[in-house]
Amino acid sequence: ATRLTIMPKQGGAPPLAAPESVSKAVRRATRLPTMAPPNPRGRTTIVSRATFVQKKEKEKAPIKNRVAEWQKKLDERSEKQANNVFSDKYQGNKALTTGDTRYGKAVEGSKTEERAAKAAEWVNKEVAKLLSVIQDLGAHDEEAGGITISFGALFIAYQDISDTLVGMLMRAKKRKQLHYPGQMLFQGMHDHVKITLR
C-alpha cells in the first residue's frame, strides 16, 4: 500500500502518515492543528483550522452589524430632521402655528413625549398633596368661601414635606383650585397672605 506523509502548513504537530489512500490522508490533514496568532498576553493557542476560520468569520460579522446599525440610526435621524420644523432640513409644507394641534408638543412616540408625561404625572401628585395639606391644616372661612390658611403657616408646615411649595401654589392657582392675591409668594414678605382652597 502507498503511504503519504502530510506536513502541517505551520509548525506545531509532528508529521502524520496517512495510510491506504490519498483521500483519507486529505481528510486527516483538514483536522491538523494550526497555529493561531498570539493573544494579547503573548501566549500561543493551538486550534483546528476549521475553528480558526469560523472565528475569523465571527470577527467580521459584528463589524457588518455595527455598520448596519449606525446606518439605521442615521436614516432615522434624517427622517426626524425632515419632520422637525426647527431644523434646516425640514421638508414640510409650512411651519406650525399656535392653532395647530401639534404646536408646543413633543413628537408623538418620542422620548421627549415620554418624559413630559412623567413630569405631568408628578406635578399632579404634588398638587394633590398640597391641597390635602391645606385641607388638613386650614380653617373654614365663610367670608372667603372655603378653607383658608396663611402662607407663613403653610410654609412652616411644608418644610418637612417638600421644597416645591411656591411652584405648586402657582400651578394650583392656574388650575383655579386655589386663590390668593398676586402670583409668586415669598417667605417673610407674604406670610400674612391668605390662601383659599376652593
PDB file of C-alpha atoms in Angstrom:
ATOM      1  CA  ALA A   1       0.000   0.000   0.000  1.00  0.00           C
ATOM      2  CA  THR A   2       1.153   3.525  -0.815  1.00  0.00           C
ATOM      3  CA  ARG A   3       1.890   5.758   2.170  1.00  0.00           C
ATOM      4  CA  LEU A   4       1.698   9.554   2.014  1.00  0.00           C
ATOM      5  CA  THR A   5       3.334  11.841   4.541  1.00  0.00           C
ATOM      6  CA  ILE A   6       1.376  15.060   5.262  1.00  0.00           C
ATOM      7  CA  MET A   7       3.244  18.015   6.672  1.00  0.00           C
ATOM      8  CA  PRO A   8       1.313  20.737   8.552  1.00  0.00           C
ATOM      9  CA  LYS A   9       1.397  24.206   6.979  1.00  0.00           C
ATOM     10  CA  GLN A  10       2.700  25.810  10.136  1.00  0.00           C
ATOM     11  CA  GLY A  11       4.879  24.353  12.844  1.00  0.00           C
ATOM     12  CA  GLY A  12       3.354  22.578  15.803  1.00  0.00           C
ATOM     13  CA  ALA A  13       2.478  18.921  15.385  1.00  0.00           C
ATOM     14  CA  PRO A  14       4.842  16.221  14.028  1.00  0.00           C
ATOM     15  CA  PRO A  15       4.234  14.880  10.510  1.00  0.00           C
ATOM     16  CA  LEU A  16       1.499  12.287  10.273  1.00  0.00           C
ATOM     17  CA  ALA A  17       1.447   9.311   7.929  1.00  0.00           C
ATOM     18  CA  ALA A  18      -1.794   8.794   6.054  1.00  0.00           C
ATOM     19  CA  PRO A  19      -2.143   5.117   5.109  1.00  0.00           C
ATOM     20  CA  GLU A  20      -4.149   3.433   2.389  1.00  0.00           C
ATOM     21  CA  SER A  21      -5.274   6.338   0.166  1.00  0.00           C
ATOM     22  CA  VAL A  22      -4.759   9.987  -0.612  1.00  0.00           C
ATOM     23  CA  SER A  23      -8.412  10.870   0.147  1.00  0.00           C
ATOM     24  CA  LYS A  24      -8.112   9.622   3.718  1.00  0.00           C
ATOM     25  CA  ALA A  25      -4.846  11.481   4.089  1.00  0.00           C
ATOM     26  CA  VAL A  26      -6.522  14.701   2.933  1.00  0.00           C
ATOM     27  CA  ARG A  27      -9.380  14.228   5.370  1.00  0.00           C
ATOM     28  CA  ARG A  28      -6.912  13.793   8.183  1.00  0.00           C
ATOM     29  CA  ALA A  29      -4.935  16.817   7.043  1.00  0.00           C
ATOM     30  CA  THR A  30      -8.002  19.048   7.477  1.00  0.00           C
ATOM     31  CA  ARG A  31      -8.007  18.121  11.130  1.00  0.00           C
ATOM     32  CA  LEU A  32      -4.381  19.004  11.696  1.00  0.00           C
ATOM     33  CA  PRO A  33      -3.808  21.776  14.265  1.00  0.00           C
ATOM     34  CA  THR A  34      -2.691  25.167  13.099  1.00  0.00           C
ATOM     35  CA  MET A  35      -1.034  27.980  14.994  1.00  0.00           C
ATOM     36  CA  ALA A  36      -3.358  30.895  15.754  1.00  0.00           C
ATOM     37  CA  PRO A  37      -1.984  34.427  16.109  1.00  0.00           C
ATOM     38  CA  PRO A  38      -0.632  35.183  19.592  1.00  0.00           C
ATOM     39  CA  ASN A  39      -3.166  36.601  22.023  1.00  0.00           C
ATOM     40  CA  PRO A  40      -2.544  39.917  23.846  1.00  0.00           C
ATOM     41  CA  ARG A  41      -0.903  38.059  26.741  1.00  0.00           C
ATOM     42  CA  GLY A  42       1.768  36.653  24.491  1.00  0.00           C
ATOM     43  CA  ARG A  43       0.581  33.037  24.606  1.00  0.00           C
ATOM     44  CA  THR A  44       0.133  30.935  21.505  1.00  0.00           C
ATOM     45  CA  THR A  45      -3.057  28.901  21.229  1.00  0.00           C
ATOM     46  CA  ILE A  46      -3.371  25.811  19.028  1.00  0.00           C
ATOM     47  CA  VAL A  47      -6.761  25.495  17.349  1.00  0.00           C
ATOM     48  CA  SER A  48      -8.107  23.487  14.451  1.00  0.00           C
ATOM     49  CA  ARG A  49      -8.166  25.112  11.034  1.00  0.00           C
ATOM     50  CA  ALA A  50     -11.983  24.959  10.906  1.00  0.00           C
ATOM     51  CA  THR A  51     -12.266  26.692  14.285  1.00  0.00           C
ATOM     52  CA  PHE A  52      -9.773  29.335  13.225  1.00  0.00           C
ATOM     53  CA  VAL A  53     -11.708  30.141  10.027  1.00  0.00           C
ATOM     54  CA  GLN A  54     -15.015  30.191  11.913  1.00  0.00           C
ATOM     55  CA  LYS A  55     -13.575  32.595  14.471  1.00  0.00           C
ATOM     56  CA  LYS A  56     -12.393  34.940  11.734  1.00  0.00           C
ATOM     57  CA  GLU A  57     -15.854  34.941  10.172  1.00  0.00           C
ATOM     58  CA  LYS A  58     -17.412  35.802  13.534  1.00  0.00           C
ATOM     59  CA  GLU A  59     -14.994  38.710  13.917  1.00  0.00           C
ATOM     60  CA  LYS A  60     -16.110  40.116  10.580  1.00  0.00           C
ATOM     61  CA  ALA A  61     -19.834  39.742  11.324  1.00  0.00           C
ATOM     62  CA  PRO A  62     -20.026  42.282  14.210  1.00  0.00           C
ATOM     63  CA  ILE A  63     -18.429  44.945  12.007  1.00  0.00           C
ATOM     64  CA  LYS A  64     -21.125  44.479   9.381  1.00  0.00           C
ATOM     65  CA  ASN A  65     -23.798  44.549  12.087  1.00  0.00           C
ATOM     66  CA  ARG A  66     -22.430  47.765  13.573  1.00  0.00           C
ATOM     67  CA  VAL A  67     -22.314  49.418  10.155  1.00  0.00           C
ATOM     68  CA  ALA A  68     -25.935  48.431   9.522  1.00  0.00           C
ATOM     69  CA  GLU A  69     -26.971  49.655  12.967  1.00  0.00           C
ATOM     70  CA  TRP A  70     -25.339  53.053  12.513  1.00  0.00           C
ATOM     71  CA  GLN A  71     -26.819  53.381   9.043  1.00  0.00           C
ATOM     72  CA  LYS A  72     -30.259  52.722  10.534  1.00  0.00           C
ATOM     73  CA  LYS A  73     -29.712  55.409  13.189  1.00  0.00           C
ATOM     74  CA  LEU A  74     -28.559  57.842  10.518  1.00  0.00           C
ATOM     75  CA  ASP A  75     -31.675  57.207   8.438  1.00  0.00           C
ATOM     76  CA  GLU A  76     -33.925  57.662  11.479  1.00  0.00           C
ATOM     77  CA  ARG A  77     -32.245  60.950  12.375  1.00  0.00           C
ATOM     78  CA  SER A  78     -32.564  62.218   8.806  1.00  0.00           C
ATOM     79  CA  GLU A  79     -36.260  61.395   8.879  1.00  0.00           C
ATOM     80  CA  LYS A  80     -36.745  63.197  12.216  1.00  0.00           C
ATOM     81  CA  GLN A  81     -34.897  66.270  10.978  1.00  0.00           C
ATOM     82  CA  ALA A  82     -37.064  66.318   7.862  1.00  0.00           C
ATOM     83  CA  ASN A  83     -40.155  66.471  10.131  1.00  0.00           C
ATOM     84  CA  ASN A  84     -38.669  68.931  12.633  1.00  0.00           C
ATOM     85  CA  VAL A  85     -39.878  72.478  11.956  1.00  0.00           C
ATOM     86  CA  PHE A  86     -36.879  73.904  13.835  1.00  0.00           C
ATOM     87  CA  SER A  87     -34.370  72.106  11.628  1.00  0.00           C
ATOM     88  CA  ASP A  88     -32.839  73.456   8.440  1.00  0.00           C
ATOM     89  CA  LYS A  89     -33.577  70.033   6.953  1.00  0.00           C
ATOM     90  CA  TYR A  90     -37.323  70.489   7.437  1.00  0.00           C
ATOM     91  CA  GLN A  91     -39.258  69.352   4.361  1.00  0.00           C
ATOM     92  CA  GLY A  92     -42.808  70.102   5.488  1.00  0.00           C
ATOM     93  CA  ASN A  93     -45.168  72.444   3.681  1.00  0.00           C
ATOM     94  CA  LYS A  94     -45.332  75.061   6.448  1.00  0.00           C
ATOM     95  CA  ALA A  95     -44.283  75.780   9.990  1.00  0.00           C
ATOM     96  CA  LEU A  96     -46.663  75.006  12.835  1.00  0.00           C
ATOM     97  CA  THR A  97     -48.872  77.811  14.144  1.00  0.00           C
ATOM     98  CA  THR A  98     -50.464  78.337  17.548  1.00  0.00           C
ATOM     99  CA  GLY A  99     -53.690  76.830  16.240  1.00  0.00           C
ATOM    100  CA  ASP A 100     -52.027  73.573  15.213  1.00  0.00           C
ATOM    101  CA  THR A 101     -52.761  70.581  17.468  1.00  0.00           C
ATOM    102  CA  ARG A 102     -49.049  69.623  17.477  1.00  0.00           C
ATOM    103  CA  TYR A 103     -47.828  73.121  18.362  1.00  0.00           C
ATOM    104  CA  GLY A 104     -45.737  73.153  21.564  1.00  0.00           C
ATOM    105  CA  LYS A 105     -45.890  69.369  21.915  1.00  0.00           C
ATOM    106  CA  ALA A 106     -43.209  66.722  21.625  1.00  0.00           C
ATOM    107  CA  VAL A 107     -43.095  64.380  18.663  1.00  0.00           C
ATOM    108  CA  GLU A 108     -45.531  61.549  19.227  1.00  0.00           C
ATOM    109  CA  GLY A 109     -43.820  58.386  20.436  1.00  0.00           C
ATOM    110  CA  SER A 110     -40.547  60.146  21.234  1.00  0.00           C
ATOM    111  CA  LYS A 111     -38.534  60.048  24.463  1.00  0.00           C
ATOM    112  CA  THR A 112     -39.378  63.702  24.984  1.00  0.00           C
ATOM    113  CA  GLU A 113     -43.096  62.915  24.997  1.00  0.00           C
ATOM    114  CA  GLU A 114     -42.478  60.109  27.469  1.00  0.00           C
ATOM    115  CA  ARG A 115     -40.551  62.417  29.824  1.00  0.00           C
ATOM    116  CA  ALA A 116     -43.262  65.098  29.529  1.00  0.00           C
ATOM    117  CA  ALA A 117     -45.941  62.588  30.500  1.00  0.00           C
ATOM    118  CA  LYS A 118     -43.959  61.513  33.566  1.00  0.00           C
ATOM    119  CA  ALA A 119     -43.409  65.146  34.570  1.00  0.00           C
ATOM    120  CA  ALA A 120     -47.131  65.928  34.252  1.00  0.00           C
ATOM    121  CA  GLU A 121     -47.975  62.910  36.395  1.00  0.00           C
ATOM    122  CA  TRP A 122     -45.515  64.050  39.076  1.00  0.00           C
ATOM    123  CA  VAL A 123     -46.986  67.594  39.097  1.00  0.00           C
ATOM    124  CA  ASN A 124     -50.500  66.202  39.518  1.00  0.00           C
ATOM    125  CA  LYS A 125     -49.376  64.206  42.558  1.00  0.00           C
ATOM    126  CA  GLU A 126     -47.630  67.217  44.103  1.00  0.00           C
ATOM    127  CA  VAL A 127     -50.653  69.484  43.614  1.00  0.00           C
ATOM    128  CA  ALA A 128     -52.943  66.865  45.144  1.00  0.00           C
ATOM    129  CA  LYS A 129     -50.569  66.608  48.129  1.00  0.00           C
ATOM    130  CA  LEU A 130     -50.622  70.403  48.580  1.00  0.00           C
ATOM    131  CA  LEU A 131     -54.417  70.564  48.502  1.00  0.00           C
ATOM    132  CA  SER A 132     -54.594  67.760  51.054  1.00  0.00           C
ATOM    133  CA  VAL A 133     -52.244  69.590  53.445  1.00  0.00           C
ATOM    134  CA  ILE A 134     -54.238  72.833  53.156  1.00  0.00           C
ATOM    135  CA  GLN A 135     -57.445  70.949  53.832  1.00  0.00           C
ATOM    136  CA  ASP A 136     -55.962  69.315  56.957  1.00  0.00           C
ATOM    137  CA  LEU A 137     -54.291  72.445  58.407  1.00  0.00           C
ATOM    138  CA  GLY A 138     -56.609  75.204  57.199  1.00  0.00           C
ATOM    139  CA  ALA A 139     -59.779  76.552  58.726  1.00  0.00           C
ATOM    140  CA  HIS A 140     -63.136  77.193  57.101  1.00  0.00           C
ATOM    141  CA  ASP A 141     -63.701  80.861  56.303  1.00  0.00           C
ATOM    142  CA  GLU A 142     -67.260  81.782  55.318  1.00  0.00           C
ATOM    143  CA  GLU A 143     -66.218  85.184  54.064  1.00  0.00           C
ATOM    144  CA  ALA A 144     -63.557  83.698  51.771  1.00  0.00           C
ATOM    145  CA  GLY A 145     -65.896  80.910  50.751  1.00  0.00           C
ATOM    146  CA  GLY A 146     -63.597  77.976  51.528  1.00  0.00           C
ATOM    147  CA  ILE A 147     -60.786  76.644  53.668  1.00  0.00           C
ATOM    148  CA  THR A 148     -58.035  79.203  54.236  1.00  0.00           C
ATOM    149  CA  ILE A 149     -54.521  79.195  55.623  1.00  0.00           C
ATOM    150  CA  SER A 150     -51.837  81.851  55.769  1.00  0.00           C
ATOM    151  CA  PHE A 151     -48.800  81.425  53.578  1.00  0.00           C
ATOM    152  CA  GLY A 152     -46.483  81.732  56.592  1.00  0.00           C
ATOM    153  CA  ALA A 153     -48.166  78.851  58.447  1.00  0.00           C
ATOM    154  CA  LEU A 154     -48.273  76.734  55.290  1.00  0.00           C
ATOM    155  CA  PHE A 155     -44.602  77.427  54.565  1.00  0.00           C
ATOM    156  CA  ILE A 156     -43.524  76.255  58.027  1.00  0.00           C
ATOM    157  CA  ALA A 157     -45.669  73.116  57.805  1.00  0.00           C
ATOM    158  CA  TYR A 158     -44.394  72.327  54.308  1.00  0.00           C
ATOM    159  CA  GLN A 159     -40.712  72.472  55.262  1.00  0.00           C
ATOM    160  CA  ASP A 160     -40.774  68.800  56.241  1.00  0.00           C
ATOM    161  CA  ILE A 161     -42.904  67.771  53.260  1.00  0.00           C
ATOM    162  CA  SER A 162     -41.415  69.244  50.090  1.00  0.00           C
ATOM    163  CA  ASP A 163     -39.436  72.166  48.702  1.00  0.00           C
ATOM    164  CA  THR A 164     -41.865  72.711  45.826  1.00  0.00           C
ATOM    165  CA  LEU A 165     -44.458  74.765  47.744  1.00  0.00           C
ATOM    166  CA  VAL A 166     -44.236  78.033  45.771  1.00  0.00           C
ATOM    167  CA  GLY A 167     -44.240  76.307  42.397  1.00  0.00           C
ATOM    168  CA  MET A 168     -47.171  74.052  43.278  1.00  0.00           C
ATOM    169  CA  LEU A 169     -49.148  77.039  44.627  1.00  0.00           C
ATOM    170  CA  MET A 170     -48.737  78.786  41.289  1.00  0.00           C
ATOM    171  CA  ARG A 171     -49.746  75.646  39.395  1.00  0.00           C
ATOM    172  CA  ALA A 172     -52.829  75.093  41.585  1.00  0.00           C
ATOM    173  CA  LYS A 173     -53.851  78.737  41.174  1.00  0.00           C
ATOM    174  CA  LYS A 174     -53.516  78.472  37.417  1.00  0.00           C
ATOM    175  CA  ARG A 175     -55.842  75.471  37.559  1.00  0.00           C
ATOM    176  CA  LYS A 176     -58.233  77.589  39.693  1.00  0.00           C
ATOM    177  CA  GLN A 177     -58.035  75.149  42.589  1.00  0.00           C
ATOM    178  CA  LEU A 178     -56.627  77.813  44.927  1.00  0.00           C
ATOM    179  CA  HIS A 179     -56.960  81.551  45.216  1.00  0.00           C
ATOM    180  CA  TYR A 180     -54.623  84.168  46.700  1.00  0.00           C
ATOM    181  CA  PRO A 181     -53.593  87.686  45.663  1.00  0.00           C
ATOM    182  CA  GLY A 182     -50.526  88.030  43.489  1.00  0.00           C
ATOM    183  CA  GLN A 183     -48.595  85.323  41.730  1.00  0.00           C
ATOM    184  CA  MET A 184     -45.390  84.251  43.468  1.00  0.00           C
ATOM    185  CA  LEU A 185     -45.288  84.320  47.259  1.00  0.00           C
ATOM    186  CA  PHE A 186     -42.111  84.885  49.294  1.00  0.00           C
ATOM    187  CA  GLN A 187     -41.414  83.877  52.857  1.00  0.00           C
ATOM    188  CA  GLY A 188     -41.482  86.788  55.267  1.00  0.00           C
ATOM    189  CA  MET A 189     -42.866  89.279  52.759  1.00  0.00           C
ATOM    190  CA  HIS A 190     -46.118  87.377  52.176  1.00  0.00           C
ATOM    191  CA  ASP A 191     -46.548  85.430  55.430  1.00  0.00           C
ATOM    192  CA  HIS A 192     -49.855  87.202  56.075  1.00  0.00           C
ATOM    193  CA  VAL A 193     -51.365  86.355  52.673  1.00  0.00           C
ATOM    194  CA  LYS A 194     -54.394  84.070  52.914  1.00  0.00           C
ATOM    195  CA  ILE A 195     -54.613  81.086  50.595  1.00  0.00           C
ATOM    196  CA  THR A 196     -58.122  79.804  49.942  1.00  0.00           C
ATOM    197  CA  LEU A 197     -58.921  76.259  48.886  1.00  0.00           C
ATOM    198  CA  ARG A 198     -61.924  76.253  46.576  1.00  0.00           C
TER     199      ARG A 198
END
